[in-house]
Amino acid sequence: MKAKTIFFCTECGNETPKWAGQCPSCRAWNTLVEQPAETKKKTAATSKSGGALRSISRPRLMSEVETTHELRFETGMNELDRVLGGGAVKGSLVLVGGAPGIGKSTLMLQICDNLCRFASVLYVSGEESERQIKLRAERLHVRSEGLYVLAETNLEDILESVRQLKPDVLIVDSIQTLFNGDLTSAPGSVGQVKDCTMTLMQLAKGQGVTVFVIGHVNKEGSIAGPKVLEHMVDCVLYFEGEQQNSYRILRAAKNRFGATNEIGVFEMADTGLTEVPNPSEMLLSGRPQDTPGTCVTCVMEGVRPVLAEVQALLAPTSSNVPRRTSNGFNFNRTMLLLAVLEKRGGLMVSTCDAYINVIGGLFLDEPAADLAMVVALASSFRDKPVPNDLAAIGEVGLTGELRSVNALGQRLSEVRRLGFTKCLVPYRTGGKVEAPEGLQLIKVRNIREALAVLL
């Protein structure tokens, strides 16, 4: 008898009985993957994993529900606490995703050094032995007092250890290695990963254990990656960066207890991850002087202003269809700014290949970086450098006008703190904005005025 199969979407987790080129739910192409249909070996009444966490819930009047603030605790790493919204919440389920080898396990093991001072921590690894964990902890200078380690992949055994030890914090590395013996599918499949995550969520909510789960995602998109788990967990953190680059960026894709626009910056060293409390200096280090095609802007990552370097390269092309490449900047936004620069700025950029890059792995998704992008493109086209002590902040409209942006005062303070003496801003700032001492504001109405002043 042929085993029944079902198709999962790796982007949204939608299930469908038949294969299709496009997911009927999220409309993504080539994301449906075939997996065996899940069948239970045991009933829910006899399942160890289900029985260990099963509890009877009764309806309550909303007026009787307590609305006290959630209980938070610090992890010992300020950058991680910032992204979590002020610290980890007791009884929450946090998913830390990223490519293999990016530093997720290192980050989780390092926070154990501080957590063990006031809580009991159980570190479960399905990828390393207990001896390997101890050697890595010694290399990272992590104290082992109060830290329990377990090399196990069977979910039922892990739950039994949790029941006996009753830890305050549970770290699972990684969710792809766990399996539930009640399911017939192989470990790492979508069904196994979803079932194990659901069980851990019941553990977190039912017993008040804070659970950190590590999930691997490859560049092609793993069928068991965090995408199919995002709706189940409380917080989704993505650890980003190139393995060849020492800097890592931690950002929140979902957070039920805080904002999702905060970032944390780390640097990978021989002794583990070190925090970068001032990412602006890091992102601007090594910036070329008196070089065309580069401009600095200030974006808001949550409540933190961050300076970013935008680079552009325009090269004449003989092709009928010029090439457009954008890294760290929205591609459609790049096409819009190129069209505005040609129509309203008078530069024939349609005859050039355009290459856009944002230094440091940042992705600029707010309009405040528009003016810096236009200035960098014009600087590369005319082969004239932008002054080294100048930054540009502003949104560009389709008619070439410049619009004000929010939190301009904070941005200007950060610009001045990093040593810049001039800043290109919109003529109308949307309110009274005072320039910090030593910073000259150059107010322009449109991109023609901006290019006339600078280039």
XYZ file of N, CA, C and O in Angstrom, residues 243-370:
512
model
N 29.791 34.646 6.878
C 30.779 33.946 7.683
C 32.175 34.514 7.475
O 33.033 34.403 8.338
N 32.423 35.109 6.311
C 33.728 35.715 6.057
C 33.867 37.062 6.762
O 34.976 37.568 6.916
N 32.715 37.637 7.183
C 32.723 38.922 7.866
C 32.545 38.684 9.357
O 31.774 37.830 9.780
N 33.268 39.422 10.170
C 33.233 39.185 11.613
C 31.997 39.769 12.282
O 31.706 39.428 13.428
N 31.261 40.641 11.606
C 30.111 41.291 12.231
C 28.832 40.512 11.957
O 28.629 39.950 10.888
N 27.961 40.480 12.978
C 26.674 39.803 12.894
C 25.574 40.772 13.331
O 25.781 41.592 14.229
N 24.409 40.655 12.709
C 23.263 41.497 13.041
C 22.115 40.598 13.466
O 21.752 39.657 12.763
N 21.552 40.886 14.620
C 20.406 40.156 15.157
C 19.186 41.060 15.064
O 19.184 42.164 15.601
N 18.154 40.595 14.367
C 16.945 41.390 14.202
C 15.716 40.533 14.501
O 15.747 39.308 14.358
N 14.639 41.169 14.924
C 13.400 40.482 15.267
C 12.438 40.560 14.094
O 12.127 41.655 13.611
N 11.980 39.384 13.630
C 10.961 39.337 12.588
C 9.561 39.298 13.183
O 8.587 39.631 12.515
N 9.463 38.882 14.453
C 8.188 38.834 15.157
C 8.473 38.922 16.645
O 9.409 38.295 17.136
N 7.670 39.686 17.351
C 7.865 39.829 18.794
C 6.545 40.219 19.430
O 6.048 41.330 19.219
N 5.951 39.312 20.191
C 4.685 39.595 20.861
C 4.856 40.445 22.108
O 3.865 40.892 22.686
N 6.089 40.659 22.534
C 6.337 41.403 23.765
C 7.163 42.657 23.523
O 7.681 43.241 24.477
N 7.312 43.083 22.284
C 8.116 44.270 22.001
C 8.073 44.625 20.531
O 7.328 44.032 19.733
N 8.881 45.602 20.171
C 8.930 46.076 18.787
C 9.744 45.119 17.922
O 10.565 44.340 18.411
N 9.513 45.195 16.628
C 10.230 44.344 15.671
C 11.232 45.121 14.832
O 11.784 44.569 13.882
N 11.447 46.395 15.153
C 12.362 47.201 14.346
C 13.691 47.465 15.042
O 14.453 48.330 14.621
N 13.985 46.742 16.111
C 15.269 46.886 16.793
C 16.283 45.904 16.206
O 15.920 44.833 15.700
N 17.558 46.266 16.275
C 18.626 45.371 15.841
C 19.697 45.316 16.923
O 19.853 46.248 17.711
N 20.402 44.207 16.950
C 21.561 44.054 17.813
C 22.777 43.710 16.970
O 22.678 42.909 16.039
N 23.896 44.314 17.273
C 25.109 44.124 16.480
C 26.159 43.425 17.335
O 26.408 43.827 18.483
N 26.758 42.378 16.778
C 27.789 41.609 17.466
C 29.003 41.458 16.546
O 28.894 41.576 15.323
N 30.134 41.183 17.171
C 31.355 40.882 16.422
C 31.874 39.526 16.875
O 32.011 39.256 18.069
N 32.139 38.656 15.902
C 32.630 37.319 16.198
C 34.136 37.360 16.396
O 34.887 37.752 15.508
N 34.566 36.957 17.596
C 35.988 36.917 17.930
C 36.381 35.491 18.292
O 35.561 34.566 18.266
N 37.659 35.310 18.649
C 38.141 33.976 19.019
C 37.463 33.457 20.282
O 37.308 32.244 20.457
N 37.082 34.363 21.163
C 36.457 33.967 22.427
C 34.944 34.087 22.391
O 34.299 34.129 23.432
N 34.359 34.153 21.190
C 32.915 34.217 21.064
C 32.432 35.559 20.544
O 33.190 36.336 19.956
N 31.157 35.831 20.781
C 30.531 37.052 20.304
C 30.714 38.181 21.306
O 30.513 38.000 22.508
N 31.110 39.325 20.811
C 31.215 40.520 21.642
C 30.225 41.554 21.125
O 30.006 41.679 19.917
N 29.632 42.297 22.043
C 28.634 43.283 21.669
C 29.281 44.513 21.041
O 30.390 44.897 21.405
N 28.550 45.125 20.116
C 28.988 46.379 19.491
C 27.975 47.441 19.898
O 26.936 47.618 19.253
N 28.221 48.149 21.003
C 27.233 49.121 21.491
C 27.079 50.328 20.592
O 26.071 51.027 20.659
N 28.076 50.614 19.754
C 28.009 51.763 18.856
C 28.148 51.276 17.420
O 29.234 51.314 16.841
N 27.062 50.796 16.810
C 27.174 50.242 15.453
C 27.500 51.270 14.395
O 28.012 50.924 13.335
N 27.219 52.552 14.640
C 27.511 53.574 13.630
C 29.005 53.643 13.333
O 29.421 53.724 12.174
N 29.832 53.626 14.392
C 31.277 53.661 14.175
C 31.749 52.419 13.432
O 32.632 52.488 12.582
N 31.149 51.270 13.750
C 31.523 50.039 13.065
C 31.158 50.091 11.587
O 31.943 49.704 10.718
N 29.959 50.588 11.270
C 29.504 50.610 9.883
C 30.270 51.621 9.040
O 30.350 51.480 7.816
N 30.838 52.655 9.684
C 31.575 53.673 8.936
C 33.077 53.452 8.950
O 33.811 54.210 8.313
N 33.539 52.442 9.671
C 34.979 52.181 9.702
C 35.455 51.708 8.338
O 34.820 50.892 7.676
N 36.570 52.253 7.901
C 37.105 51.892 6.591
C 36.461 52.621 5.434
O 36.677 52.246 4.275
N 35.672 53.645 5.719
C 35.013 54.395 4.635
C 36.049 55.134 3.805
O 36.908 55.845 4.340
N 35.997 55.010 2.477
C 36.987 55.688 1.628
C 36.792 57.197 1.648
O 35.664 57.697 1.758
N 37.883 57.920 1.547
C 37.865 59.375 1.557
C 37.993 59.906 0.128
O 38.746 59.377 -0.674
N 37.232 60.975 -0.137
C 37.292 61.652 -1.447
C 37.088 60.672 -2.594
O 37.815 60.698 -3.598
N 36.093 59.817 -2.469
C 35.792 58.820 -3.490
C 34.369 59.026 -3.992
O 33.433 59.096 -3.184
N 34.148 59.121 -5.303
C 32.787 59.293 -5.823
C 31.930 58.057 -5.560
O 32.414 56.929 -5.467
N 30.613 58.288 -5.434
C 29.669 57.189 -5.330
C 29.376 56.720 -3.926
O 28.843 55.619 -3.753
N 29.676 57.506 -2.917
C 29.384 57.101 -1.540
C 28.805 58.278 -0.774
O 29.215 59.425 -0.963
N 27.829 57.974 0.090
C 27.198 59.003 0.905
C 26.702 58.350 2.195
O 26.364 57.169 2.217
N 26.642 59.123 3.264
C 26.235 58.625 4.577
C 24.845 59.155 4.898
O 24.542 60.328 4.646
N 24.011 58.288 5.462
C 22.686 58.682 5.915
C 22.470 58.156 7.320
O 23.298 57.402 7.848
N 21.357 58.528 7.937
C 21.022 58.081 9.285
C 19.627 57.478 9.267
O 18.662 58.144 8.859
N 19.519 56.229 9.681
C 18.237 55.533 9.730
C 17.926 55.193 11.184
O 18.820 55.139 12.028
N 16.659 54.952 11.460
C 16.216 54.608 12.808
C 15.956 53.113 12.873
O 15.103 52.587 12.159
N 16.724 52.433 13.697
C 16.491 51.020 13.983
C 15.833 50.939 15.348
O 16.495 50.865 16.370
N 14.495 50.991 15.357
C 13.765 51.094 16.613
C 13.900 52.502 17.151
O 13.520 53.473 16.509
N 14.451 52.617 18.349
C 14.680 53.935 18.945
C 16.141 54.343 18.824
O 16.542 55.364 19.373
N 16.923 53.572 18.123
C 18.361 53.833 18.005
C 18.680 54.396 16.622
O 18.415 53.763 15.609
N 19.271 55.597 16.552
C 19.729 56.108 15.258
C 21.050 55.449 14.859
O 21.966 55.326 15.681
N 21.140 55.027 13.608
C 22.320 54.324 13.110
C 22.756 54.964 11.800
O 21.936 55.147 10.887
N 24.028 55.312 11.712
C 24.572 55.843 10.465
C 24.951 54.700 9.542
O 25.539 53.705 9.977
N 24.607 54.846 8.280
C 24.884 53.809 7.289
C 25.503 54.445 6.061
O 25.149 55.569 5.672
N 26.419 53.716 5.462
C 27.079 54.186 4.246
C 26.428 53.548 3.031
O 26.336 52.322 2.924
N 25.961 54.391 2.117
C 25.330 53.939 0.878
C 26.324 54.135 -0.260
O 26.884 55.225 -0.420
N 26.538 53.088 -1.027
C 27.458 53.149 -2.160
C 26.715 52.887 -3.465
O 25.791 52.074 -3.500
N 27.124 53.585 -4.507
C 26.524 53.423 -5.832
C 27.621 53.452 -6.892
O 28.604 54.199 -6.759
N 27.456 52.647 -7.905
C 28.399 52.609 -9.023
C 27.616 52.596 -10.319
O 26.823 51.686 -10.578
N 27.813 53.641 -11.121
C 27.202 53.739 -12.447
C 28.284 53.626 -13.498
O 29.270 54.358 -13.463
N 28.102 52.686 -14.411
C 29.084 52.443 -15.467
C 28.375 52.407 -16.805
O 27.303 51.789 -16.920
N 28.916 53.071 -17.831
C 28.283 53.029 -19.154
C 28.159 51.602 -19.673
O 29.017 50.756 -19.433
N 27.073 51.332 -20.370
C 26.816 49.996 -20.897
C 26.466 50.076 -22.370
O 25.892 51.068 -22.836
N 26.830 49.030 -23.095
C 26.472 48.930 -24.511
C 25.244 48.075 -24.722
O 24.771 47.912 -25.845
N 24.703 47.525 -23.643
C 23.533 46.665 -23.740
C 22.269 47.503 -23.872
O 22.183 48.633 -23.365
N 21.269 46.943 -24.551
C 19.993 47.637 -24.677
C 19.221 47.655 -23.362
O 18.358 48.510 -23.163
N 19.519 46.677 -22.509
C 18.865 46.603 -21.200
C 19.934 46.739 -20.121
O 20.634 45.769 -19.819
N 20.118 47.920 -19.548
C 21.148 48.101 -18.507
C 20.883 47.196 -17.306
O 19.740 46.886 -16.968
N 21.950 46.806 -16.670
C 21.842 45.924 -15.516
C 21.599 46.738 -14.256
O 22.177 47.801 -14.062
N 20.748 46.191 -13.373
C 20.436 46.831 -12.093
C 20.629 45.806 -10.978
O 20.012 44.749 -10.988
N 21.488 46.138 -10.009
C 21.740 45.259 -8.869
C 21.662 46.076 -7.596
O 22.264 47.148 -7.502
N 20.919 45.555 -6.612
C 20.743 46.265 -5.351
C 20.963 45.304 -4.196
O 20.323 44.255 -4.118
N 21.876 45.665 -3.295
C 22.179 44.861 -2.116
C 22.007 45.722 -0.870
O 22.743 46.684 -0.665
N 21.005 45.387 -0.036
C 20.745 46.142 1.171
C 19.778 47.291 0.998
O 19.521 48.032 1.948
N 19.222 47.435 -0.219
C 18.271 48.506 -0.513
C 17.174 47.919 -1.381
O 17.455 47.126 -2.280
N 15.925 48.310 -1.118
C 14.803 47.758 -1.861
C 14.986 47.972 -3.361
O 15.228 49.087 -3.811
N 14.860 46.876 -4.135
C 15.125 46.954 -5.571
C 14.126 47.877 -6.268
O 14.511 48.702 -7.111
N 12.840 47.753 -5.934
C 11.839 48.606 -6.577
C 12.056 50.070 -6.215
O 11.842 50.963 -7.041
N 12.481 50.319 -4.986
C 12.773 51.689 -4.588
C 13.970 52.235 -5.362
O 14.015 53.414 -5.726
N 14.937 51.373 -5.633
C 16.092 51.787 -6.429
C 15.669 52.184 -7.831
O 16.129 53.196 -8.376
N 14.786 51.387 -8.462
C 14.307 51.715 -9.805
C 13.558 53.049 -9.798
O 13.674 53.849 -10.745
N 12.778 53.288 -8.759
C 12.047 54.552 -8.657
C 13.000 55.736 -8.573
O 12.825 56.744 -9.274
N 14.030 55.623 -7.729
C 14.971 56.739 -7.571
C 15.783 56.978 -8.828
O 16.112 58.128 -9.155
N 16.120 55.921 -9.554
C 16.832 56.096 -10.825
C 15.966 56.849 -11.835
O 16.460 57.722 -12.562
N 14.672 56.516 -11.868
C 13.774 57.213 -12.788
C 13.615 58.678 -12.395
O 13.609 59.574 -13.261
N 13.482 58.961 -11.095
C 13.367 60.350 -10.638
C 14.649 61.120 -10.919
O 14.611 62.293 -11.333
N 15.793 60.472 -10.738
C 17.067 61.146 -10.977
C 17.225 61.530 -12.443
O 17.776 62.597 -12.760
N 16.726 60.704 -13.348
C 16.836 61.029 -14.771
C 15.803 62.059 -15.186
O 16.120 63.005 -15.932
N 14.561 61.889 -14.719
C 13.486 62.794 -15.147
C 13.579 64.151 -14.468
O 13.422 65.195 -15.129
N 13.810 64.174 -13.170
C 13.815 65.441 -12.423
C 15.211 66.000 -12.199
O 15.358 67.207 -12.009
N 16.217 65.134 -12.235
C 17.575 65.616 -12.012
C 18.363 65.872 -13.273
O 19.435 66.487 -13.222
N 17.861 65.386 -14.401
C 18.517 65.652 -15.670
C 19.743 64.814 -15.950
O 20.543 65.179 -16.826
N 19.931 63.689 -15.265
C 21.081 62.819 -15.503
C 20.639 61.588 -16.276
O 19.697 60.898 -15.881
N 21.311 61.280 -17.370
C 20.935 60.163 -18.239
C 21.472 58.848 -17.671
O 22.398 58.229 -18.210
N 20.873 58.410 -16.565
C 21.329 57.180 -15.925
C 20.792 55.937 -16.614
O 21.214 54.817 -16.324
N 19.856 56.094 -17.540
C 19.287 54.933 -18.242
C 20.290 54.291 -19.184
O 20.073 53.167 -19.643
N 21.376 54.966 -19.474
C 22.407 54.407 -20.345
C 23.536 53.749 -19.563
O 24.572 53.420 -20.140
N 23.320 53.564 -18.247
C 24.383 53.025 -17.392
C 23.881 51.814 -16.613
O 22.697 51.708 -16.270
N 24.817 50.912 -16.361
C 24.548 49.856 -15.385
C 24.611 50.477 -13.991
O 25.471 51.322 -13.709
N 23.721 50.037 -13.094
C 23.659 50.594 -11.743
C 23.848 49.479 -10.721
O 23.140 48.470 -10.759
N 24.794 49.690 -9.812
C 25.072 48.731 -8.741
C 24.962 49.472 -7.406
O 25.650 50.473 -7.186
N 24.093 48.956 -6.532
C 23.820 49.596 -5.246
C 24.265 48.657 -4.125
O 24.049 47.447 -4.190
N 24.878 49.234 -3.086
C 25.325 48.430 -1.955
C 25.252 49.260 -0.677
O 25.572 50.446 -0.668
N 24.803 48.594 0.411
C 24.785 49.193 1.748
C 25.798 48.436 2.597
O 25.726 47.210 2.717
N 26.730 49.158 3.175
C 27.833 48.546 3.905
C 27.349 47.987 5.250
O 26.498 48.552 5.915
N 27.922 46.850 5.627
C 27.707 46.307 6.960
C 26.581 45.322 7.101
O 26.274 44.896 8.211
N 25.893 44.955 5.999
C 24.811 43.995 6.102
C 23.475 44.583 6.486
O 22.521 43.840 6.714
N 23.372 45.909 6.589
C 22.088 46.535 6.900
C 21.172 46.490 5.691
O 21.625 46.470 4.544
N 19.865 46.484 5.952
C 18.872 46.626 4.892
C 18.068 47.886 5.189
O 17.352 47.948 6.191
N 18.215 48.883 4.338
C 17.551 50.164 4.547
C 16.170 50.125 3.912
O 16.045 50.112 2.690
N 15.148 50.083 4.769
C 13.780 49.970 4.268
C 12.924 51.179 4.616
O 11.703 51.120 4.515
N 13.540 52.279 5.015
C 12.761 53.480 5.301
C 13.136 54.583 4.314
O 14.274 54.657 3.833
N 12.191 55.476 3.982
C 12.437 56.494 2.948
C 13.503 57.511 3.308
O 13.937 58.265 2.435
N 13.930 57.575 4.568
C 14.924 58.574 4.964
C 16.245 58.396 4.233
O 17.053 59.330 4.179
N 16.490 57.213 3.668
C 17.747 56.960 2.956
C 17.667 57.333 1.484
O 18.660 57.171 0.758
N 16.517 57.824 1.017
C 16.359 58.135 -0.410
C 17.346 59.196 -0.877
O 17.994 59.057 -1.923
